[in-house]
PDB file of C-alpha atoms in Angstrom:
ATOM      1  CA  MET A   1      43.936 117.149 117.027  1.00  0.00           C
ATOM      2  CA  ASP A   2      45.425 115.024 120.562  1.00  0.00           C
ATOM      3  CA  ALA A   3      46.774 116.867 123.406  1.00  0.00           C
ATOM      4  CA  GLN A   4      50.514 117.640 122.365  1.00  0.00           C
ATOM      5  CA  THR A   5      49.138 119.471 119.101  1.00  0.00           C
ATOM      6  CA  ILE A   6      46.890 122.323 121.231  1.00  0.00           C
ATOM      7  CA  ILE A   7      49.345 122.411 123.963  1.00  0.00           C
ATOM      8  CA  ALA A   8      52.453 123.205 120.784  1.00  0.00           C
ATOM      9  CA  LYS A   9      50.004 125.910 119.066  1.00  0.00           C
ATOM     10  CA  ARG A  10      49.536 127.787 121.489  1.00  0.00           C
ATOM     11  CA  ILE A  11      52.907 128.236 122.907  1.00  0.00           C
ATOM     12  CA  ALA A  12      53.655 128.503 119.460  1.00  0.00           C
ATOM     13  CA  ARG A  13      51.400 132.598 119.559  1.00  0.00           C
ATOM     14  CA  GLU A  14      53.476 133.639 122.377  1.00  0.00           C
ATOM     15  CA  LEU A  15      56.846 133.963 119.651  1.00  0.00           C
ATOM     16  CA  ARG A  16      57.968 137.090 118.983  1.00  0.00           C
ATOM     17  CA  SER A  17      60.545 138.027 115.290  1.00  0.00           C
ATOM     18  CA  GLY A  18      63.950 138.111 116.931  1.00  0.00           C
ATOM     19  CA  MET A  19      63.637 135.956 119.932  1.00  0.00           C
ATOM     20  CA  LEU A  20      66.173 133.449 120.821  1.00  0.00           C
ATOM     21  CA  VAL A  21      64.383 130.361 122.459  1.00  0.00           C
ATOM     22  CA  ASN A  22      65.788 126.816 123.972  1.00  0.00           C
ATOM     23  CA  LEU A  23      63.147 124.343 123.834  1.00  0.00           C
ATOM     24  CA  GLY A  24      62.929 121.539 126.213  1.00  0.00           C
ATOM     25  CA  ILE A  25      62.964 117.583 125.710  1.00  0.00           C
ATOM     26  CA  GLY A  26      59.339 116.735 125.439  1.00  0.00           C
ATOM     27  CA  ILE A  27      56.624 118.340 124.475  1.00  0.00           C
ATOM     28  CA  PRO A  28      58.377 121.502 124.104  1.00  0.00           C
ATOM     29  CA  THR A  29      60.741 120.119 121.093  1.00  0.00           C
ATOM     30  CA  LEU A  30      57.255 120.561 118.619  1.00  0.00           C
ATOM     31  CA  VAL A  31      56.790 124.112 119.278  1.00  0.00           C
ATOM     32  CA  ALA A  32      59.470 124.158 116.459  1.00  0.00           C
ATOM     33  CA  ASN A  33      56.645 123.093 114.025  1.00  0.00           C
ATOM     34  CA  TYR A  34      54.768 125.525 114.395  1.00  0.00           C
ATOM     35  CA  VAL A  35      56.155 128.669 114.391  1.00  0.00           C
ATOM     36  CA  PRO A  36      54.579 131.356 112.578  1.00  0.00           C
ATOM     37  CA  SER A  37      55.058 132.178 108.939  1.00  0.00           C
ATOM     38  CA  ASP A  38      55.518 135.382 109.404  1.00  0.00           C
ATOM     39  CA  ILE A  39      57.771 136.136 112.776  1.00  0.00           C
ATOM     40  CA  GLN A  40      61.884 134.249 112.548  1.00  0.00           C
ATOM     41  CA  VAL A  41      63.427 133.218 115.772  1.00  0.00           C
ATOM     42  CA  PHE A  42      65.837 131.862 116.952  1.00  0.00           C
ATOM     43  CA  PHE A  43      66.609 128.429 118.430  1.00  0.00           C
ATOM     44  CA  GLN A  44      68.954 127.338 120.931  1.00  0.00           C
ATOM     45  CA  SER A  45      70.007 124.348 121.838  1.00  0.00           C
ATOM     46  CA  GLU A  46      71.766 124.302 125.421  1.00  0.00           C
ATOM     47  CA  ASN A  47      74.294 121.703 124.151  1.00  0.00           C
ATOM     48  CA  GLY A  48      75.789 123.919 122.383  1.00  0.00           C
ATOM     49  CA  LEU A  49      73.420 125.516 119.214  1.00  0.00           C
ATOM     50  CA  ILE A  50      71.861 127.958 117.717  1.00  0.00           C
ATOM     51  CA  GLY A  51      70.011 127.882 114.841  1.00  0.00           C
ATOM     52  CA  THR A  52      68.127 124.707 115.203  1.00  0.00           C
ATOM     53  CA  GLY A  53      65.646 123.891 112.784  1.00  0.00           C
ATOM     54  CA  ARG A  54      63.196 120.397 112.652  1.00  0.00           C
ATOM     55  CA  PRO A  55      63.590 116.932 112.873  1.00  0.00           C
ATOM     56  CA  PRO A  56      66.133 115.738 109.973  1.00  0.00           C
ATOM     57  CA  GLU A  57      64.469 113.877 106.917  1.00  0.00           C
ATOM     58  CA  GLU A  58      64.150 109.943 107.434  1.00  0.00           C
ATOM     59  CA  GLY A  59      67.662 108.808 106.937  1.00  0.00           C
ATOM     60  CA  MET A  60      69.339 112.038 106.621  1.00  0.00           C
ATOM     61  CA  ALA A  61      70.163 112.621 109.840  1.00  0.00           C
ATOM     62  CA  HIS A  62      73.763 113.720 111.261  1.00  0.00           C
ATOM     63  CA  PRO A  63      75.507 111.519 114.634  1.00  0.00           C
ATOM     64  CA  THR A  64      77.202 115.249 115.685  1.00  0.00           C
ATOM     65  CA  LEU A  65      74.128 117.309 114.697  1.00  0.00           C
ATOM     66  CA  THR A  66      71.252 117.445 118.155  1.00  0.00           C
ATOM     67  CA  ASP A  67      69.954 118.462 120.919  1.00  0.00           C
ATOM     68  CA  ALA A  68      70.100 118.433 124.335  1.00  0.00           C
ATOM     69  CA  GLY A  69      68.170 115.289 124.693  1.00  0.00           C
ATOM     70  CA  GLY A  70      70.005 113.142 121.959  1.00  0.00           C
ATOM     71  CA  ARG A  71      67.731 113.859 119.341  1.00  0.00           C
ATOM     72  CA  PRO A  72      68.907 114.854 116.072  1.00  0.00           C
ATOM     73  CA  VAL A  73      68.077 118.198 114.390  1.00  0.00           C
ATOM     74  CA  THR A  74      69.579 120.666 111.205  1.00  0.00           C
ATOM     75  CA  ALA A  75      70.724 123.194 111.168  1.00  0.00           C
ATOM     76  CA  LEU A  76      69.383 126.348 109.510  1.00  0.00           C
ATOM     77  CA  PRO A  77      71.490 128.485 107.452  1.00  0.00           C
ATOM     78  CA  GLY A  78      73.364 131.017 109.743  1.00  0.00           C
ATOM     79  CA  ALA A  79      73.322 128.848 112.139  1.00  0.00           C
ATOM     80  CA  SER A  80      76.129 128.886 115.753  1.00  0.00           C
ATOM     81  CA  THR A  81      77.334 125.738 116.914  1.00  0.00           C
ATOM     82  CA  PHE A  82      79.853 126.042 120.544  1.00  0.00           C
ATOM     83  CA  ASP A  83      80.714 124.622 123.406  1.00  0.00           C
ATOM     84  CA  SER A  84      78.247 123.992 126.150  1.00  0.00           C
ATOM     85  CA  ALA A  85      80.289 126.876 128.837  1.00  0.00           C
ATOM     86  CA  LEU A  86      79.550 129.646 126.180  1.00  0.00           C
ATOM     87  CA  SER A  87      75.807 127.562 125.858  1.00  0.00           C
ATOM     88  CA  PHE A  88      75.247 127.685 129.836  1.00  0.00           C
ATOM     89  CA  GLY A  89      76.419 131.740 129.727  1.00  0.00           C
ATOM     90  CA  LEU A  90      73.519 132.706 127.223  1.00  0.00           C
ATOM     91  CA  ILE A  91      71.444 131.237 129.626  1.00  0.00           C
ATOM     92  CA  ARG A  92      72.157 132.623 133.077  1.00  0.00           C
ATOM     93  CA  GLY A  93      73.782 136.212 131.619  1.00  0.00           C
ATOM     94  CA  GLY A  94      69.744 136.311 131.125  1.00  0.00           C
ATOM     95  CA  HIS A  95      69.713 136.738 127.695  1.00  0.00           C
ATOM     96  CA  VAL A  96      67.651 134.120 126.314  1.00  0.00           C
ATOM     97  CA  ASP A  97      64.194 135.569 125.390  1.00  0.00           C
ATOM     98  CA  LEU A  98      61.691 132.849 126.229  1.00  0.00           C
ATOM     99  CA  THR A  99      62.563 129.152 127.342  1.00  0.00           C
ATOM    100  CA  VAL A 100      59.437 126.281 127.195  1.00  0.00           C
ATOM    101  CA  LEU A 101      60.163 123.326 129.607  1.00  0.00           C
ATOM    102  CA  GLY A 102      57.845 120.478 130.641  1.00  0.00           C
ATOM    103  CA  GLY A 103      56.895 119.954 133.453  1.00  0.00           C
ATOM    104  CA  LEU A 104      55.583 117.390 136.288  1.00  0.00           C
ATOM    105  CA  GLN A 105      54.045 119.357 138.505  1.00  0.00           C
ATOM    106  CA  VAL A 106      53.659 123.675 138.890  1.00  0.00           C
ATOM    107  CA  ASP A 107      52.077 124.669 141.785  1.00  0.00           C
ATOM    108  CA  GLN A 108      49.333 127.616 142.668  1.00  0.00           C
ATOM    109  CA  GLY A 109      52.122 129.637 142.496  1.00  0.00           C
ATOM    110  CA  GLY A 110      53.840 129.130 139.834  1.00  0.00           C
ATOM    111  CA  LEU A 111      56.493 127.213 141.283  1.00  0.00           C
ATOM    112  CA  LEU A 112      58.048 124.175 139.070  1.00  0.00           C
ATOM    113  CA  ALA A 113      59.242 120.463 139.626  1.00  0.00           C
ATOM    114  CA  ASN A 114      60.293 119.563 136.606  1.00  0.00           C
ATOM    115  CA  TRP A 115      63.103 117.590 137.060  1.00  0.00           C
ATOM    116  CA  MET A 116      63.062 114.681 139.074  1.00  0.00           C
ATOM    117  CA  ILE A 117      61.015 112.115 141.069  1.00  0.00           C
ATOM    118  CA  PRO A 118      62.513 110.719 144.790  1.00  0.00           C
ATOM    119  CA  ASP A 119      64.077 107.013 144.619  1.00  0.00           C
ATOM    120  CA  LYS A 120      63.471 106.999 141.173  1.00  0.00           C
ATOM    121  CA  MET A 121      66.888 107.324 138.677  1.00  0.00           C
ATOM    122  CA  VAL A 122      67.388 110.454 136.692  1.00  0.00           C
ATOM    123  CA  PRO A 123      70.186 111.353 134.611  1.00  0.00           C
ATOM    124  CA  GLY A 124      71.172 114.949 136.303  1.00  0.00           C
ATOM    125  CA  MET A 125      69.708 117.715 136.682  1.00  0.00           C
ATOM    126  CA  GLY A 126      70.317 119.026 133.197  1.00  0.00           C
ATOM    127  CA  GLY A 127      70.048 122.369 132.550  1.00  0.00           C
ATOM    128  CA  ALA A 128      66.234 122.570 133.556  1.00  0.00           C
ATOM    129  CA  MET A 129      67.224 124.943 137.339  1.00  0.00           C
ATOM    130  CA  ASP A 130      69.672 127.543 135.139  1.00  0.00           C
ATOM    131  CA  LEU A 131      67.009 128.013 132.551  1.00  0.00           C
ATOM    132  CA  VAL A 132      64.257 128.120 135.039  1.00  0.00           C
ATOM    133  CA  THR A 133      66.227 131.339 136.075  1.00  0.00           C
ATOM    134  CA  GLY A 134      67.724 132.177 133.479  1.00  0.00           C
ATOM    135  CA  ALA A 135      65.312 132.598 131.062  1.00  0.00           C
ATOM    136  CA  LYS A 136      63.368 136.371 130.662  1.00  0.00           C
ATOM    137  CA  ARG A 137      60.739 134.727 130.625  1.00  0.00           C
ATOM    138  CA  VAL A 138      59.435 131.167 131.298  1.00  0.00           C
ATOM    139  CA  VAL A 139      56.333 129.126 129.520  1.00  0.00           C
ATOM    140  CA  VAL A 140      56.074 124.450 130.900  1.00  0.00           C
ATOM    141  CA  ALA A 141      54.057 122.873 128.514  1.00  0.00           C
ATOM    142  CA  MET A 142      52.343 119.421 130.402  1.00  0.00           C
ATOM    143  CA  GLN A 143      49.269 117.592 130.244  1.00  0.00           C
ATOM    144  CA  HIS A 144      46.744 118.970 132.375  1.00  0.00           C
ATOM    145  CA  THR A 145      46.700 115.511 134.104  1.00  0.00           C
ATOM    146  CA  ALA A 146      48.575 111.948 134.923  1.00  0.00           C
ATOM    147  CA  LYS A 147      46.825 109.061 135.100  1.00  0.00           C
ATOM    148  CA  GLY A 148      43.237 111.579 136.005  1.00  0.00           C
ATOM    149  CA  LYS A 149      46.063 112.824 138.917  1.00  0.00           C
ATOM    150  CA  PRO A 150      45.840 116.239 138.765  1.00  0.00           C
ATOM    151  CA  LYS A 151      49.835 117.895 137.763  1.00  0.00           C
ATOM    152  CA  ILE A 152      48.280 121.958 138.918  1.00  0.00           C
ATOM    153  CA  LEU A 153      48.976 121.772 142.091  1.00  0.00           C
ATOM    154  CA  LYS A 154      48.421 123.953 146.069  1.00  0.00           C
ATOM    155  CA  GLU A 155      52.027 123.184 146.495  1.00  0.00           C
ATOM    156  CA  CYS A 156      54.425 120.497 145.005  1.00  0.00           C
ATOM    157  CA  SER A 157      55.203 117.075 145.945  1.00  0.00           C
ATOM    158  CA  LEU A 158      57.978 116.715 144.406  1.00  0.00           C
ATOM    159  CA  PRO A 159      61.618 118.585 144.080  1.00  0.00           C
ATOM    160  CA  LEU A 160      60.950 121.889 142.872  1.00  0.00           C
ATOM    161  CA  THR A 161      63.773 123.229 140.353  1.00  0.00           C
ATOM    162  CA  SER A 162      63.568 126.528 140.990  1.00  0.00           C
ATOM    163  CA  VAL A 163      62.380 129.064 143.831  1.00  0.00           C
ATOM    164  CA  ARG A 164      61.324 131.392 140.910  1.00  0.00           C
ATOM    165  CA  PRO A 165      57.925 131.557 139.800  1.00  0.00           C
ATOM    166  CA  ILE A 166      56.891 130.322 136.166  1.00  0.00           C
ATOM    167  CA  ASP A 167      54.763 132.213 133.831  1.00  0.00           C
ATOM    168  CA  LEU A 168      52.864 130.423 132.217  1.00  0.00           C
ATOM    169  CA  VAL A 169      51.840 126.832 131.813  1.00  0.00           C
ATOM    170  CA  VAL A 170      49.763 125.326 128.952  1.00  0.00           C
ATOM    171  CA  THR A 171      48.226 122.610 128.801  1.00  0.00           C
ATOM    172  CA  GLU A 172      45.710 121.496 126.925  1.00  0.00           C
ATOM    173  CA  MET A 173      42.556 122.961 129.073  1.00  0.00           C
ATOM    174  CA  ALA A 174      44.678 125.911 129.954  1.00  0.00           C
ATOM    175  CA  VAL A 175      46.407 128.442 129.922  1.00  0.00           C
ATOM    176  CA  ILE A 176      47.001 129.894 133.482  1.00  0.00           C
ATOM    177  CA  ALA A 177      49.086 132.604 134.031  1.00  0.00           C
ATOM    178  CA  PHE A 178      50.471 133.602 137.639  1.00  0.00           C
ATOM    179  CA  PRO A 179      50.157 137.569 137.863  1.00  0.00           C
ATOM    180  CA  ASP A 180      50.777 138.739 141.977  1.00  0.00           C
ATOM    181  CA  GLY A 181      51.784 134.685 142.261  1.00  0.00           C
ATOM    182  CA  ARG A 182      47.963 133.703 141.867  1.00  0.00           C
ATOM    183  CA  ALA A 183      46.990 131.326 139.655  1.00  0.00           C
ATOM    184  CA  THR A 184      44.968 132.716 137.029  1.00  0.00           C
ATOM    185  CA  LEU A 185      43.091 131.420 133.853  1.00  0.00           C
ATOM    186  CA  THR A 186      43.231 133.405 131.076  1.00  0.00           C
ATOM    187  CA  GLU A 187      41.715 131.042 128.828  1.00  0.00           C
ATOM    188  CA  THR A 188      40.289 127.491 128.405  1.00  0.00           C
ATOM    189  CA  ALA A 189      41.190 124.879 124.994  1.00  0.00           C
ATOM    190  CA  PRO A 190      38.382 124.620 122.423  1.00  0.00           C
ATOM    191  CA  GLY A 191      36.063 122.641 123.723  1.00  0.00           C
ATOM    192  CA  VAL A 192      36.676 122.535 126.926  1.00  0.00           C
ATOM    193  CA  SER A 193      34.915 125.070 129.970  1.00  0.00           C
ATOM    194  CA  VAL A 194      35.700 126.662 133.010  1.00  0.00           C
ATOM    195  CA  ALA A 195      34.183 123.951 135.124  1.00  0.00           C
ATOM    196  CA  ASP A 196      36.608 121.482 133.822  1.00  0.00           C
ATOM    197  CA  VAL A 197      39.000 122.893 133.671  1.00  0.00           C
ATOM    198  CA  VAL A 198      38.754 123.820 137.533  1.00  0.00           C
ATOM    199  CA  LYS A 199      37.127 120.009 138.412  1.00  0.00           C
ATOM    200  CA  ALA A 200      40.646 119.150 136.374  1.00  0.00           C
ATOM    201  CA  THR A 201      43.017 121.523 139.070  1.00  0.00           C
ATOM    202  CA  ASP A 202      43.844 120.388 142.151  1.00  0.00           C
ATOM    203  CA  ALA A 203      45.515 124.433 142.385  1.00  0.00           C
ATOM    204  CA  GLU A 204      43.067 127.341 143.903  1.00  0.00           C
ATOM    205  CA  LEU A 205      41.722 129.392 140.443  1.00  0.00           C
ATOM    206  CA  ILE A 206      41.529 132.383 140.127  1.00  0.00           C
ATOM    207  CA  VAL A 207      39.003 132.734 137.103  1.00  0.00           C
ATOM    208  CA  PRO A 208      37.762 136.265 135.528  1.00  0.00           C
ATOM    209  CA  ARG A 209      35.080 136.739 134.560  1.00  0.00           C
ATOM    210  CA  ARG A 210      35.632 136.309 131.486  1.00  0.00           C
ATOM    211  CA  VAL A 211      37.706 133.856 130.071  1.00  0.00           C
ATOM    212  CA  PRO A 212      38.441 133.673 125.972  1.00  0.00           C
ATOM    213  CA  GLU A 213      39.165 130.482 124.181  1.00  0.00           C
ATOM    214  CA  MET A 214      42.558 129.364 122.383  1.00  0.00           C
ATOM    215  CA  VAL A 215      43.699 130.404 119.710  1.00  0.00           C
ATOM    216  CA  LEU A 216      45.189 127.786 117.394  1.00  0.00           C
TER     217      LEU A 216
END
Protein backbone atom coordinates (compact mmCIF):
# COMPACT_ATOMS: atom_id res chain seq x y z
CA MET A 1 0.00 0.00 0.00
CA ASP A 2 1.52 3.34 -1.02
CA ALA A 3 1.91 6.30 1.34
CA GLN A 4 -1.02 8.30 -0.02
CA THR A 5 -3.40 5.36 0.25
CA ILE A 6 -2.39 4.68 3.85
CA ILE A 7 -3.04 8.31 4.76
CA ALA A 8 -6.39 8.54 2.95
CA LYS A 9 -7.72 5.24 4.31
CA ARG A 10 -6.82 6.15 7.87
CA ILE A 11 -8.42 9.60 7.64
CA ALA A 12 -11.60 8.06 6.21
CA ARG A 13 -12.04 6.37 9.59
CA GLU A 14 -12.52 9.82 11.14
CA LEU A 15 -15.74 10.35 9.16
CA ARG A 16 -19.15 10.01 10.78
CA SER A 17 -22.62 9.92 9.20
CA GLY A 18 -24.19 13.31 8.62
CA MET A 19 -20.91 15.23 8.58
CA LEU A 20 -20.33 18.16 6.22
CA VAL A 21 -16.75 17.56 5.08
CA ASN A 22 -14.37 19.72 3.05
CA LEU A 23 -11.46 18.01 1.28
CA GLY A 24 -8.44 20.06 0.24
CA ILE A 25 -6.31 19.63 -2.86
CA GLY A 26 -3.90 16.68 -3.17
CA ILE A 27 -3.94 13.69 -0.80
CA PRO A 28 -7.15 14.89 0.93
CA THR A 29 -9.21 14.30 -2.22
CA LEU A 30 -8.40 10.58 -1.99
CA VAL A 31 -10.30 10.29 1.29
CA ALA A 32 -13.58 10.24 -0.64
CA ASN A 33 -12.55 6.91 -2.19
CA TYR A 34 -12.47 5.15 1.19
CA VAL A 35 -15.64 6.27 2.95
CA PRO A 36 -16.98 3.26 4.91
CA SER A 37 -20.03 1.76 3.23
CA ASP A 38 -22.19 2.11 6.35
CA ILE A 39 -21.95 5.89 6.66
CA GLN A 40 -23.09 8.86 4.58
CA VAL A 41 -21.22 12.16 4.59
CA PHE A 42 -21.69 15.31 2.53
CA PHE A 43 -18.56 16.55 0.78
CA GLN A 44 -18.34 20.28 0.19
CA SER A 45 -16.20 21.91 -2.47
CA GLU A 46 -15.43 25.50 -1.55
CA ASN A 47 -16.17 26.73 -5.07
CA GLY A 48 -19.86 26.01 -4.38
CA LEU A 49 -20.96 22.38 -4.35
CA ILE A 50 -22.25 20.03 -1.66
CA GLY A 51 -22.63 16.42 -2.71
CA THR A 52 -19.46 15.70 -4.67
CA GLY A 53 -18.86 12.11 -5.66
CA ARG A 54 -15.98 10.11 -7.07
CA PRO A 55 -14.02 11.51 -10.02
CA PRO A 56 -15.84 10.84 -13.31
CA GLU A 57 -14.86 8.03 -15.63
CA GLU A 58 -12.66 8.99 -18.54
CA GLY A 59 -14.65 10.91 -21.12
CA MET A 60 -17.52 11.65 -18.73
CA ALA A 61 -16.18 14.88 -17.17
CA HIS A 62 -18.38 17.99 -17.34
CA PRO A 63 -16.47 21.25 -17.88
CA THR A 64 -18.48 23.21 -15.29
CA LEU A 65 -18.48 20.50 -12.60
CA THR A 66 -15.14 20.75 -10.81
CA ASP A 67 -13.68 20.84 -7.33
CA ALA A 68 -11.91 23.87 -5.86
CA GLY A 69 -8.69 22.87 -7.61
CA GLY A 70 -10.35 22.71 -11.04
CA ARG A 71 -10.37 18.90 -11.28
CA PRO A 72 -13.50 17.17 -12.62
CA VAL A 73 -15.92 15.74 -10.05
CA THR A 74 -19.30 14.08 -10.11
CA ALA A 75 -22.43 15.24 -8.29
CA LEU A 76 -24.44 12.75 -6.28
CA PRO A 77 -28.26 12.68 -6.32
CA GLY A 78 -29.51 15.56 -4.19
CA ALA A 79 -26.34 17.64 -4.67
CA SER A 80 -26.60 21.40 -4.27
CA THR A 81 -24.74 24.16 -6.09
CA PHE A 82 -24.35 27.77 -4.96
CA ASP A 83 -21.97 30.70 -5.24
CA SER A 84 -18.63 30.97 -3.44
CA ALA A 85 -20.00 33.65 -1.08
CA LEU A 86 -22.45 31.15 0.40
CA SER A 87 -19.77 28.45 0.37
CA PHE A 88 -17.43 30.58 2.45
CA GLY A 89 -20.34 31.61 4.64
CA LEU A 90 -20.71 27.94 5.56
CA ILE A 91 -16.98 27.68 6.30
CA ARG A 92 -16.63 30.92 8.23
CA GLY A 93 -19.90 30.33 10.04
CA GLY A 94 -18.62 27.13 11.62
CA HIS A 95 -20.91 24.76 9.70
CA VAL A 96 -18.16 22.49 8.29
CA ASP A 97 -17.74 19.55 10.65
CA LEU A 98 -14.37 18.37 9.34
CA THR A 99 -11.81 19.64 6.88
CA VAL A 100 -8.91 17.59 5.53
CA LEU A 101 -6.01 19.69 4.27
CA GLY A 102 -2.57 19.06 2.86
CA GLY A 103 0.41 20.38 4.76
CA LEU A 104 3.92 21.65 4.12
CA GLN A 105 4.86 21.80 7.82
CA VAL A 106 3.21 21.29 11.21
CA ASP A 107 4.85 22.38 14.45
CA GLN A 108 4.79 20.63 17.81
CA GLY A 109 1.95 22.80 19.02
CA GLY A 110 -0.23 21.92 16.03
CA LEU A 111 0.25 25.10 13.99
CA LEU A 112 0.04 24.50 10.25
CA ALA A 113 1.96 26.02 7.33
CA ASN A 114 0.46 25.01 4.00
CA TRP A 115 -0.28 27.99 1.79
CA MET A 116 3.02 29.32 0.44
CA ILE A 117 6.78 28.94 0.15
CA PRO A 118 8.60 32.30 0.20
CA ASP A 119 10.02 33.45 -3.15
CA LYS A 120 7.85 31.00 -5.07
CA MET A 121 4.88 32.03 -7.18
CA VAL A 122 1.54 31.04 -5.62
CA PRO A 123 -1.93 31.54 -7.14
CA GLY A 124 -3.26 32.91 -3.86
CA MET A 125 -3.97 31.87 -0.30
CA GLY A 126 -7.11 29.96 -1.29
CA GLY A 127 -9.51 28.81 1.41
CA ALA A 128 -7.02 27.15 3.76
CA MET A 129 -6.96 30.06 6.22
CA ASP A 130 -10.76 30.13 6.39
CA LEU A 131 -10.99 26.36 6.80
CA VAL A 132 -8.42 26.10 9.58
CA THR A 133 -10.14 28.95 11.40
CA GLY A 134 -13.77 27.99 10.73
CA ALA A 135 -14.08 24.20 10.55
CA LYS A 136 -15.06 22.38 13.72
CA ARG A 137 -12.23 19.86 13.29
CA VAL A 138 -9.05 20.11 11.20
CA VAL A 139 -7.11 17.06 10.00
CA VAL A 140 -3.89 17.39 8.01
CA ALA A 141 -2.93 14.74 5.45
CA MET A 142 0.74 14.81 4.49
CA GLN A 143 3.78 12.62 4.11
CA HIS A 144 5.99 12.49 7.17
CA THR A 145 9.13 13.76 5.47
CA ALA A 146 10.11 15.63 2.29
CA LYS A 147 13.39 14.68 0.62
CA GLY A 148 14.40 12.98 3.84
CA LYS A 149 13.74 16.04 6.01
CA PRO A 150 11.04 16.09 8.73
CA LYS A 151 7.85 18.04 8.11
CA ILE A 152 6.67 17.84 11.72
CA LEU A 153 8.92 20.38 13.41
CA LYS A 154 9.61 22.13 16.67
CA GLU A 155 8.72 25.36 14.87
CA CYS A 156 7.50 26.01 11.33
CA SER A 157 9.93 27.88 9.09
CA LEU A 158 7.23 28.66 6.50
CA PRO A 159 4.45 31.24 6.94
CA LEU A 160 1.64 29.94 9.16
CA THR A 161 -1.81 29.36 7.77
CA SER A 162 -3.60 30.18 11.02
CA VAL A 163 -2.93 30.75 14.71
CA ARG A 164 -5.50 28.07 15.49
CA PRO A 165 -3.88 24.65 16.03
CA ILE A 166 -5.03 21.69 14.00
CA ASP A 167 -6.55 18.63 15.68
CA LEU A 168 -4.79 15.74 13.97
CA VAL A 169 -2.05 15.01 11.45
CA VAL A 170 -2.02 11.70 9.61
CA THR A 171 1.07 10.55 7.72
CA GLU A 172 2.15 7.27 6.17
CA MET A 173 4.05 6.61 9.41
CA ALA A 174 1.83 7.83 12.22
CA VAL A 175 -1.18 9.60 13.66
CA ILE A 176 -0.30 12.57 15.86
CA ALA A 177 -2.78 14.58 17.94
CA PHE A 178 -2.28 17.82 19.85
CA PRO A 179 -4.04 17.66 23.22
CA ASP A 180 -3.12 20.63 25.40
CA GLY A 181 -0.97 21.94 22.54
CA ARG A 182 1.54 19.09 22.71
CA ALA A 183 2.33 16.75 19.80
CA THR A 184 1.29 13.28 20.98
CA LEU A 185 1.87 10.05 19.08
CA THR A 186 -1.42 8.15 19.07
CA GLU A 187 -0.89 5.47 16.39
CA THR A 188 1.84 4.02 14.22
CA ALA A 189 1.34 2.69 10.70
CA PRO A 190 1.63 -1.06 10.03
CA GLY A 191 5.27 -2.11 10.09
CA VAL A 192 6.44 1.22 11.54
CA SER A 193 7.93 1.32 15.04
CA VAL A 194 7.73 4.14 17.56
CA ALA A 195 11.49 4.58 17.15
CA ASP A 196 11.03 5.02 13.39
CA VAL A 197 8.49 7.80 13.96
CA VAL A 198 10.61 9.59 16.55
CA LYS A 199 13.64 9.47 14.25
CA ALA A 200 11.67 11.00 11.35
CA THR A 201 10.16 13.76 13.52
CA ASP A 202 11.87 16.98 14.56
CA ALA A 203 9.14 17.97 17.03
CA GLU A 204 9.27 16.78 20.61
CA LEU A 205 6.74 13.96 20.70
CA ILE A 206 4.80 12.79 23.72
CA VAL A 207 4.89 8.99 23.48
CA PRO A 208 2.36 7.07 25.60
CA ARG A 209 3.37 3.80 27.18
CA ARG A 210 1.27 1.93 24.62
CA VAL A 211 0.89 3.14 21.04
CA PRO A 212 -1.58 1.09 18.95
CA GLU A 213 -1.19 0.32 15.26
CA MET A 214 -3.39 2.07 12.70
CA VAL A 215 -6.47 0.22 11.55
CA LEU A 216 -6.92 0.70 7.81
